Tab-separated table of C-alpha atoms in Angstrom:
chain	number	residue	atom	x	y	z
A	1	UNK	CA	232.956	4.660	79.942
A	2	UNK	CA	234.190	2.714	76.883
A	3	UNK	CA	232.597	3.929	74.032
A	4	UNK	CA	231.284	1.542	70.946
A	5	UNK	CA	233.378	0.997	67.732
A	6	UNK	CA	231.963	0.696	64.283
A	7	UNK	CA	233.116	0.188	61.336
A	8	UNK	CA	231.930	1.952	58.336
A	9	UNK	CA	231.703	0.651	54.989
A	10	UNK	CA	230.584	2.987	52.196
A	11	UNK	CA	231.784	3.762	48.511
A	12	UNK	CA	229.429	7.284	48.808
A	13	UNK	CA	231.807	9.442	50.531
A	14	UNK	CA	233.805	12.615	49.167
A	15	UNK	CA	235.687	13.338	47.189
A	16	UNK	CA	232.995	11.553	45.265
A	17	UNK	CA	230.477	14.507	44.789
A	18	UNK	CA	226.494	14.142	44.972
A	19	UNK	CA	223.634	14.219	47.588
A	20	UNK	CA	224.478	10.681	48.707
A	21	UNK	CA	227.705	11.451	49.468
A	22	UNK	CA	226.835	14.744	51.279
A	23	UNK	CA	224.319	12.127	53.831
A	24	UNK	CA	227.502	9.763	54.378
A	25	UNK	CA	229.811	12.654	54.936
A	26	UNK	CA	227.571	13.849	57.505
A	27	UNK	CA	226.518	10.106	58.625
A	28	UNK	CA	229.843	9.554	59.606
A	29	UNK	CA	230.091	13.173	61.253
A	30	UNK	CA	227.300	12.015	63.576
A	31	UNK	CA	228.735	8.979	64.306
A	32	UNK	CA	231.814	10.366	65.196
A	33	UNK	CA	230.131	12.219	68.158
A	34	UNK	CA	229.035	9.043	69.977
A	35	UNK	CA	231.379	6.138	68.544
A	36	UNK	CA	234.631	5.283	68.223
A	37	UNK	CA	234.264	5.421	64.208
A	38	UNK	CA	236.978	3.429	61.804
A	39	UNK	CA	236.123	4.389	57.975
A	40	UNK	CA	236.045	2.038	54.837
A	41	UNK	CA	235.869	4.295	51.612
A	42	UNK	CA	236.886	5.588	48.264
A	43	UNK	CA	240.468	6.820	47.744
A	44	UNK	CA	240.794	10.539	49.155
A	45	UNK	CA	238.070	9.747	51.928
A	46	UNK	CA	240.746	10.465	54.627
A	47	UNK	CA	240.767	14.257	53.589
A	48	UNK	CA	237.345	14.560	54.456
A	49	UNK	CA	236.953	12.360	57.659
A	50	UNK	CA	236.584	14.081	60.811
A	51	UNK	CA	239.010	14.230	63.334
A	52	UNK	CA	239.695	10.931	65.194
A	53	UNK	CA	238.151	8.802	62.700
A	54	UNK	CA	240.905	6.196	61.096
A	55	UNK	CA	239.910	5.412	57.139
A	56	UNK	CA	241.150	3.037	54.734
A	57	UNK	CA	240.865	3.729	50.985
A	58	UNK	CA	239.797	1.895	48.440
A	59	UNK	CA	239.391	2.183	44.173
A	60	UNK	CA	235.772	4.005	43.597
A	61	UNK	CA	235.354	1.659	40.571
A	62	UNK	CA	232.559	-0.032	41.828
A	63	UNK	CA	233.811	-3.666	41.562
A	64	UNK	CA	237.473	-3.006	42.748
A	65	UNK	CA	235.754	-1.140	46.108
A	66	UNK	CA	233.922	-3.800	46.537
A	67	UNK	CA	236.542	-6.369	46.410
A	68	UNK	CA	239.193	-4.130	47.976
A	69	UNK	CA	236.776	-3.041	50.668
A	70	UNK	CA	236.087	-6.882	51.840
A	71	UNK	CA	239.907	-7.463	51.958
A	72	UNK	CA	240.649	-4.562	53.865
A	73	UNK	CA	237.738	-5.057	56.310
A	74	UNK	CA	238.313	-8.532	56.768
A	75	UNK	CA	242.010	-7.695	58.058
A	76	UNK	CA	240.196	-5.035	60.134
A	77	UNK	CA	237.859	-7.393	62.024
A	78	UNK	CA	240.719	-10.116	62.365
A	79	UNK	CA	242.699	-7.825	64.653
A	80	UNK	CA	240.071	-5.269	65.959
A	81	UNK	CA	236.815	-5.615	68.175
A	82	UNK	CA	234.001	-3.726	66.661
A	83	UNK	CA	230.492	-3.766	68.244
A	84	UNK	CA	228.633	-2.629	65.048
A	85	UNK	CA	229.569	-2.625	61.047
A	86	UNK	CA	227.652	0.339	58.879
A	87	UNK	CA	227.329	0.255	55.582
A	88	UNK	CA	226.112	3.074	53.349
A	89	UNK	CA	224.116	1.560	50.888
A	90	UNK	CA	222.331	-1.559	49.568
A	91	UNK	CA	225.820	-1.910	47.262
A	92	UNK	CA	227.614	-2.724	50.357
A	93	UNK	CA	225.161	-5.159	51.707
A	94	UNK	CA	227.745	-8.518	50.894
A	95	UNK	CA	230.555	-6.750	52.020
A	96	UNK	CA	228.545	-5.372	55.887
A	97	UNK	CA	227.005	-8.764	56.061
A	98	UNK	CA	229.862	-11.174	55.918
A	99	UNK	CA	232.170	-8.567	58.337
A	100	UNK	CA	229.651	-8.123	60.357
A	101	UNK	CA	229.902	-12.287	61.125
A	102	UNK	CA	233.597	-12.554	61.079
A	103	UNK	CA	233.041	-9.566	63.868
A	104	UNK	CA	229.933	-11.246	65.278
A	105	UNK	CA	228.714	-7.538	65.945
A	106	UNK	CA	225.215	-6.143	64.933
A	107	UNK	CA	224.727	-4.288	61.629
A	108	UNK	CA	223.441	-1.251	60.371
A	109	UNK	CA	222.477	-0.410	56.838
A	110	UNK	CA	221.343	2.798	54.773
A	111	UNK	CA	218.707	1.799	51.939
A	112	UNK	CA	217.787	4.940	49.250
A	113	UNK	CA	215.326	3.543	47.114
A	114	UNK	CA	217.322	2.828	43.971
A	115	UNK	CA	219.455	0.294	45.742
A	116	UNK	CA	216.432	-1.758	46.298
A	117	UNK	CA	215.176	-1.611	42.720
A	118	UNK	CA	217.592	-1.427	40.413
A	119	UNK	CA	216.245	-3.558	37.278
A	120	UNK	CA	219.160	-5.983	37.345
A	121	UNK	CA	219.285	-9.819	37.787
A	122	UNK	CA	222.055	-10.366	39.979
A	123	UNK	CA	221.734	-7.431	41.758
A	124	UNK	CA	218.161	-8.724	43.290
A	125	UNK	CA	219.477	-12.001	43.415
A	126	UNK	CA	222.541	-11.672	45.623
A	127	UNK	CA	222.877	-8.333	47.121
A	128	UNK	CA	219.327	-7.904	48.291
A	129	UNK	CA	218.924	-11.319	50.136
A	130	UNK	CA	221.946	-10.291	51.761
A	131	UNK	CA	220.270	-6.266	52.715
A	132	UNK	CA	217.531	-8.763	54.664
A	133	UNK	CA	220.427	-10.324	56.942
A	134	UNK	CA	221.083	-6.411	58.617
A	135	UNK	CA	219.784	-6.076	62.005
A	136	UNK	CA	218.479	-2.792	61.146
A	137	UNK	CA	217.561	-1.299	57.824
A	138	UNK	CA	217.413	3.076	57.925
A	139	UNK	CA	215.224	3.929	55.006
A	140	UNK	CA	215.456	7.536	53.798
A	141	UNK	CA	211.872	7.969	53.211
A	142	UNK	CA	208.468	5.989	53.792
A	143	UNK	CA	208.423	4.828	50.080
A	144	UNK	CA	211.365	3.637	50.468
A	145	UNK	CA	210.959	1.434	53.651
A	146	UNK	CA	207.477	0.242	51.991
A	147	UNK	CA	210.069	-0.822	49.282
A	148	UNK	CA	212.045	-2.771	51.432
A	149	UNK	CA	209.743	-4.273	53.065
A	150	UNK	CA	208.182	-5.823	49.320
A	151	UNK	CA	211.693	-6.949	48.866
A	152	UNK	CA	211.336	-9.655	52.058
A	153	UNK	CA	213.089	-7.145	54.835
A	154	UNK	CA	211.280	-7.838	58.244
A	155	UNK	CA	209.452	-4.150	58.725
A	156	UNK	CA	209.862	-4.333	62.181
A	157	UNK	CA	213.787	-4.370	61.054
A	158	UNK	CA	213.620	-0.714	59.043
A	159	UNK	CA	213.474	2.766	60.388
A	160	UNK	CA	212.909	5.746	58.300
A	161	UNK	CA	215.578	8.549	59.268
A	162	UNK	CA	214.997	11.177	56.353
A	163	UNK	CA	218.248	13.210	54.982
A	164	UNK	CA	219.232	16.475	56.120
A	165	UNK	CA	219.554	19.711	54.613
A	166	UNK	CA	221.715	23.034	55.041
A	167	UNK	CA	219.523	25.901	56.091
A	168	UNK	CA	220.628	29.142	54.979
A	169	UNK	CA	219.509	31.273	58.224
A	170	UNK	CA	217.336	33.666	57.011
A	171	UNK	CA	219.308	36.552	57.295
A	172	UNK	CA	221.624	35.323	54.128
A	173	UNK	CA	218.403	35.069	51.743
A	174	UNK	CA	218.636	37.915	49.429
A	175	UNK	CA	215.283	39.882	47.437
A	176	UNK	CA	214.405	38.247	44.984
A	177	UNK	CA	214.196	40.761	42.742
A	178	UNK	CA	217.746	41.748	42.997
A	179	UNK	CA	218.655	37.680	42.745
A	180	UNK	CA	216.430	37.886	39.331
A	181	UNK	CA	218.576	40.621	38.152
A	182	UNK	CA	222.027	39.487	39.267
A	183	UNK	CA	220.839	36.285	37.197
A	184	UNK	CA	219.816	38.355	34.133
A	185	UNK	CA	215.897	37.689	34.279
A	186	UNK	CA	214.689	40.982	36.080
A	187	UNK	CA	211.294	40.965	34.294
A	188	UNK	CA	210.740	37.145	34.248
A	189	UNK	CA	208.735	34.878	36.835
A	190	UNK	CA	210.920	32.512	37.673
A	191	UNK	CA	210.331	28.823	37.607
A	192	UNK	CA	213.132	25.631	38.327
A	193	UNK	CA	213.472	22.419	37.581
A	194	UNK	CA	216.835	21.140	39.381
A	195	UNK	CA	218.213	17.654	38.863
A	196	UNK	CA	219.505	14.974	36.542
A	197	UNK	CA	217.866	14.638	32.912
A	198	UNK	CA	217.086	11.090	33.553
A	199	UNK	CA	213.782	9.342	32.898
A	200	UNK	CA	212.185	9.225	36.395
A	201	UNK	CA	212.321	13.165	36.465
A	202	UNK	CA	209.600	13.764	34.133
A	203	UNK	CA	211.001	16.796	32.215
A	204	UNK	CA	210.199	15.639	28.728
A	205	UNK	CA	206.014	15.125	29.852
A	206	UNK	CA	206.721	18.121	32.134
A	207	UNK	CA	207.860	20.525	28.755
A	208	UNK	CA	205.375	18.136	26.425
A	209	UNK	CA	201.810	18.574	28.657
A	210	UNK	CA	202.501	21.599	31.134
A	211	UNK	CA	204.543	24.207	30.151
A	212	UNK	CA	202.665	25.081	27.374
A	213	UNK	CA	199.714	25.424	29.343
A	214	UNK	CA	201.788	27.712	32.104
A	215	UNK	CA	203.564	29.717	29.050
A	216	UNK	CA	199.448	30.233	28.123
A	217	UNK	CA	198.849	31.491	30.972
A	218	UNK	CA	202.189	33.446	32.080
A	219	UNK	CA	203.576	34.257	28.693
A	220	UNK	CA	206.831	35.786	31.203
A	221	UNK	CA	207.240	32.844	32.818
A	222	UNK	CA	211.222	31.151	32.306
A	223	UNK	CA	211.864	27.733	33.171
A	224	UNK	CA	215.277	27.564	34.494
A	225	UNK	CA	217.104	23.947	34.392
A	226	UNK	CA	219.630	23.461	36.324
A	227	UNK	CA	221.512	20.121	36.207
A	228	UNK	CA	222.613	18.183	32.581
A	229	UNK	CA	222.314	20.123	29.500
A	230	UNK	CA	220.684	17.897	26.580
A	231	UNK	CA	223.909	17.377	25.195
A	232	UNK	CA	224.992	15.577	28.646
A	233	UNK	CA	221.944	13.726	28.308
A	234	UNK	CA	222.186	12.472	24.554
A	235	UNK	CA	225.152	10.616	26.047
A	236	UNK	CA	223.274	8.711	28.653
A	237	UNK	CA	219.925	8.759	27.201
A	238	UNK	CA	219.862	9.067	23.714
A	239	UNK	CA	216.073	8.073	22.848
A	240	UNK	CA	214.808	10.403	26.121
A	241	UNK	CA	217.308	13.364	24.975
A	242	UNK	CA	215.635	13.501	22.038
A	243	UNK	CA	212.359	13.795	23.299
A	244	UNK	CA	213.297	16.597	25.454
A	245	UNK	CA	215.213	18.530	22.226
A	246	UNK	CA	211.904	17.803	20.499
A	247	UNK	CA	209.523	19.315	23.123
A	248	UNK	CA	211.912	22.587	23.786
A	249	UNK	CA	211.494	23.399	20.361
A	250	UNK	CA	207.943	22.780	20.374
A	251	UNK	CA	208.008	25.331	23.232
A	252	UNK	CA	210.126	27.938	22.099
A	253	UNK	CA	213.857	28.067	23.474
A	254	UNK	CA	213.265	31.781	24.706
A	255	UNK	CA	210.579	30.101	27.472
A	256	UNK	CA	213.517	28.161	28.991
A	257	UNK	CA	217.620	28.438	29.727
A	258	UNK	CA	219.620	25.411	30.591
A	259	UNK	CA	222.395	26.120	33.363
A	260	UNK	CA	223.987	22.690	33.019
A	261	UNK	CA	226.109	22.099	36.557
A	262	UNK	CA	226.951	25.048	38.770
A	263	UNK	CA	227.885	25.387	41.914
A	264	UNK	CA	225.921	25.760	45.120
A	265	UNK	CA	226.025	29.453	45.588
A	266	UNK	CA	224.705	29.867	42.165
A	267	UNK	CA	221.947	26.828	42.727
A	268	UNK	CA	220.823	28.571	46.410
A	269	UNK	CA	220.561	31.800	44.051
A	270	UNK	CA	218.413	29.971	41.697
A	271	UNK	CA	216.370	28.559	44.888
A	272	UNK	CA	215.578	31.598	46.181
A	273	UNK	CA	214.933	33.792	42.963
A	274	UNK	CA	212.366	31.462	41.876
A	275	UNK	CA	208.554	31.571	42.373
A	276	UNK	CA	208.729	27.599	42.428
A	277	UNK	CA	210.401	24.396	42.046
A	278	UNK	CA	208.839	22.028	39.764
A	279	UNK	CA	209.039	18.627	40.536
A	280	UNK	CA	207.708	16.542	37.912
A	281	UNK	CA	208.456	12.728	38.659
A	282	UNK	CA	207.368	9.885	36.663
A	283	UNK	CA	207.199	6.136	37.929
A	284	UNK	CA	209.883	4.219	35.971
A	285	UNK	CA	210.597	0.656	36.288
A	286	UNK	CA	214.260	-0.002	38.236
A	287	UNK	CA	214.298	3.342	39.135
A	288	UNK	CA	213.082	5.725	41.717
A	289	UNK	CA	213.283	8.838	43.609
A	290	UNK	CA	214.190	8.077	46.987
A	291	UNK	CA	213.244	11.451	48.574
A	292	UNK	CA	213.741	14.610	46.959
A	293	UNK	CA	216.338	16.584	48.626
A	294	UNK	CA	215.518	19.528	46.274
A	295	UNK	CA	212.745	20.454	47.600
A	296	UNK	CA	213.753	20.543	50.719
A	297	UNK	CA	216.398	22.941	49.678
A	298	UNK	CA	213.939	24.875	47.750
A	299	UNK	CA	211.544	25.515	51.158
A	300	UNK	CA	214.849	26.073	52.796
A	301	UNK	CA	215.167	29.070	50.448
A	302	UNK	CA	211.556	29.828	51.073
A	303	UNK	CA	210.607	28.583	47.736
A	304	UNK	CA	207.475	25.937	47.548
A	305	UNK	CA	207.656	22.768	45.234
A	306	UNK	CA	204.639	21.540	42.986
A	307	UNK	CA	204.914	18.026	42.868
A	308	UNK	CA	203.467	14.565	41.754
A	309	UNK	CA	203.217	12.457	44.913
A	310	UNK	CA	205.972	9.968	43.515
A	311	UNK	CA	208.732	8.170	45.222
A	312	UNK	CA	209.782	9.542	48.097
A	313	UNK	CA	208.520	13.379	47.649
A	314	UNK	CA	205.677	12.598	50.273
A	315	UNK	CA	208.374	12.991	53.248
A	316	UNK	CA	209.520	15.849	51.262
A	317	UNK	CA	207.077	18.274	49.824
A	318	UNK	CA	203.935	19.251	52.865
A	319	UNK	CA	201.132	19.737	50.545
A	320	UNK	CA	199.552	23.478	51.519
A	321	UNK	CA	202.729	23.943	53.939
A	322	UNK	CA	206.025	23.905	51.525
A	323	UNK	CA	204.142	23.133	48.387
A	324	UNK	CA	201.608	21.343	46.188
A	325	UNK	CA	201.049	17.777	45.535
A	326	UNK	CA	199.539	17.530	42.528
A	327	UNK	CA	197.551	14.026	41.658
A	328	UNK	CA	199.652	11.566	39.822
A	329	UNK	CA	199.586	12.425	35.927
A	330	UNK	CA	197.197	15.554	36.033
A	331	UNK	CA	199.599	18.157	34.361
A	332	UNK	CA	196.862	20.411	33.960
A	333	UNK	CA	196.407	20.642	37.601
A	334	UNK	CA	200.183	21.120	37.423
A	335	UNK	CA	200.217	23.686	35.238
A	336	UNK	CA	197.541	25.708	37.296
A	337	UNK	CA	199.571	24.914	40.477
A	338	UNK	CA	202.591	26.585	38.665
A	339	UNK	CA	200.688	29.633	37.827
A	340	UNK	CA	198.849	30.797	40.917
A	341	UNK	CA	202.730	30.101	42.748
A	342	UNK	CA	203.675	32.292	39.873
A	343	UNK	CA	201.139	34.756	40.750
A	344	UNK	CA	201.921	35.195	44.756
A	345	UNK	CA	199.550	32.268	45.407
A	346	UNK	CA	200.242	30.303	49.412
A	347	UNK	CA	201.930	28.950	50.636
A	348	UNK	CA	204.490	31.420	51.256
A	349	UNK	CA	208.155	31.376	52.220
A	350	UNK	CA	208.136	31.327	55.846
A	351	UNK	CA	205.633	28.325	55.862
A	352	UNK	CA	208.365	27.121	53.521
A	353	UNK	CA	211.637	27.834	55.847
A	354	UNK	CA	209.501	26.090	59.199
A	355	UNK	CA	208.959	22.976	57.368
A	356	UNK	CA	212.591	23.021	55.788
A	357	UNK	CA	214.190	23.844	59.522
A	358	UNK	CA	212.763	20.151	60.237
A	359	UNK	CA	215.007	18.281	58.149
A	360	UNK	CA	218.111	20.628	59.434
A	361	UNK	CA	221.934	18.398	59.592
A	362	UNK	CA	221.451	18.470	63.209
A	363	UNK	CA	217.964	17.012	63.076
A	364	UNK	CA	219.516	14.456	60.983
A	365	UNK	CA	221.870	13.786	63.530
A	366	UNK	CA	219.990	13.391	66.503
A	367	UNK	CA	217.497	10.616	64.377
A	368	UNK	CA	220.110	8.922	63.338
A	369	UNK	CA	221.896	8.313	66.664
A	370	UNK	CA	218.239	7.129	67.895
A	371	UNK	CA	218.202	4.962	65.680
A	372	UNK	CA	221.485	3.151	65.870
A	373	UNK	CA	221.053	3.475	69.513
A	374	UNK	CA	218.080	1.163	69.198
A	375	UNK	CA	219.630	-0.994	67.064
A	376	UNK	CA	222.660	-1.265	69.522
A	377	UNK	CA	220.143	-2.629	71.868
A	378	UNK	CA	219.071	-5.335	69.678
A	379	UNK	CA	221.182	-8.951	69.520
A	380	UNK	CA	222.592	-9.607	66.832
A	381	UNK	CA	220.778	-12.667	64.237
């Protein structure tokens, strides 16, 4: 039997490193298994494409993708037949949308959460009208396809496929005690924040209204950060860096180390030599988390997550099964969270590694390809 073609569109694809670009790597991967897959991406894509799959490379500049991606898939659909156009992101939507009518084939788009937010004018005024065109919308969380649907996308129109995760089988997870020594913190409990210093993260009220409660409480306690280091962030955020600076010396700089970026072996380390993940979001206008991929890693390294029940972290974080939830704003309730974890407190790491095993790449897979499936079935608008 002749199998389907589609034609992927997405800017989010290595060698452009992140979590995003991980899910498209892997998107395509999937694809690949059931389609006849032709690639639109950013320059070096090709490298990582799997076998079979034809790409076409484009600038990653933002605008020049955009406009090189249109030209080049606009010469695609002239000459080729493709049954359904992909795109991997709400940035895309203009590009999948008019293809997708030169090829008069059905359409398929990812939506993250920030792509439906983001607190600019023309953004909301031309690319999301055009994200309500797709025939099907796959929303990475809940939140996220509760987003959507606010923005005027038919609900019956978006599926929620969450992101996938490597799972360390268990026999690669190392004591934690020797992990806490290798890492130079043999006497310490271990807590870590992982991700971005940006606003929506929380760490400034996190350091400001909790810590100093856990540090109370725990006085061996270490907050590991692993992501920017202040400096990093006085570039993109100078007013928020500050804040931070200001509440780390309010709370001693021997309570907390800053790794800055490091690679993944040294981040699964960090996973699985800490007592818990903290995961302090904060709602933020034109910004949000669109699941929280960190704490599925964490549980993955049988490490539970306290959390504020923002964003996507709902789909994420099991309260009692990987971790806490933690009402919204409460950081005394945080803190305490933090320090019966600290203290050997449930849940534990194997409830941690079951719920982790669910969001596995190859669960991933097989959701996805049910859900472009059904949207195969479905005529095109």
């Amino acid at each position: 039997m002749t199998r389907q073609s589609v034609l992927v569109v997405t800017r989010n694809y290595p060698p452009l490193t992140g979590g995003m670009e991980r899910l498209m790597q892997h998107t395509v991967e999937a694809l690949a298994t059931q389609y006849d897959v032709t690639l639109i991406g950013p320059s070096g894509c090709g490298e990582y494409a799997p076998y079979g799959v034809t790409s076409y490379e484009c600038p990653p500049a933002p605008l020049s993708f955009l406009t090189t991606a249109l030209l080049k898939g606009w010469r695609l659909t002239r000459k080729m037949s493709f049954d359904m156009v992909f795109g991997g992101s709400g940035l895309v939507a203009p590009i999948t949308w008019i293809l997708t009518r030169i090829a008069e084939a059905r359409s398929v788009i990812l939506v993250h959460g920030l792509d439906l937010v983001v607190d600019n004018f023309v953004y909301q005024w031309f690319f999301v009208p055009c994200l309500r065109r797709h025939d099907r919308l796959i929303a990475n969380s809940q939140n996220t396809r509760r987003i959507a649907s606010e923005k005027g996308c038919e609900s019956n129109r978006i599926l929620v496929v969450n992101p996938g995760s490597t799972i360390p089988p268990e026999s690669a997870l190392r004591d934690k005690d020797q992990l806490r020594a290798d890492l130079g913190f043999p006497e310490n409990r271990i807590v870590l924040f992982v991700g971005r210093m940006v606003r929506r993260k929380g760490l400034a009220e996190f350091l400001e209204q909790a810590w100093p409660l856990v540090m109370n409480a725990e006085p061996d306690a270490l907050l590991l950060i692993a992501g920017d280091s202040p400096d990093d962030a006085l570039l993109k955020d100078p007013q928020g860096a500050k804040r931070i600076i200001a509440a780390i010396e309010h709370c001693g700089r021997d309570t907390l180390r800053f790794l800055g970026s490091i690679e993944d072996d040294l981040l699964w380390n960090c996973y699985a030599a800490a007592d818990a993940l903290v995961f302090p979001l904060i709602r933020t206008k034109g910004d949000v988390e669109g699941f929280g991929m960190v704490a599925i890693e964490a549980a993955a390294s049988g490490t539970p997550t306290i959390a504020f029940p923002v964003g996507g972290v709902g789909d994420a974080v099991a309260d009692g099964v990987s971790g806490v939830l933690v009402p919204e704003g409460d950081y005394a309730a945080f803190a305490d969270a933090v320090v019966t974890l600290c203290r050997g407190g449930p849940p534990g790491p194997s409830d941690c590694r079951r719920h982790a095993e669910k969001f596995s790449w190859d669960v991933h897979s097989r959701n996805l390809l049910r859900a472009v499936d059904f949207a195969t079935q479905t005529r095109p608008r």
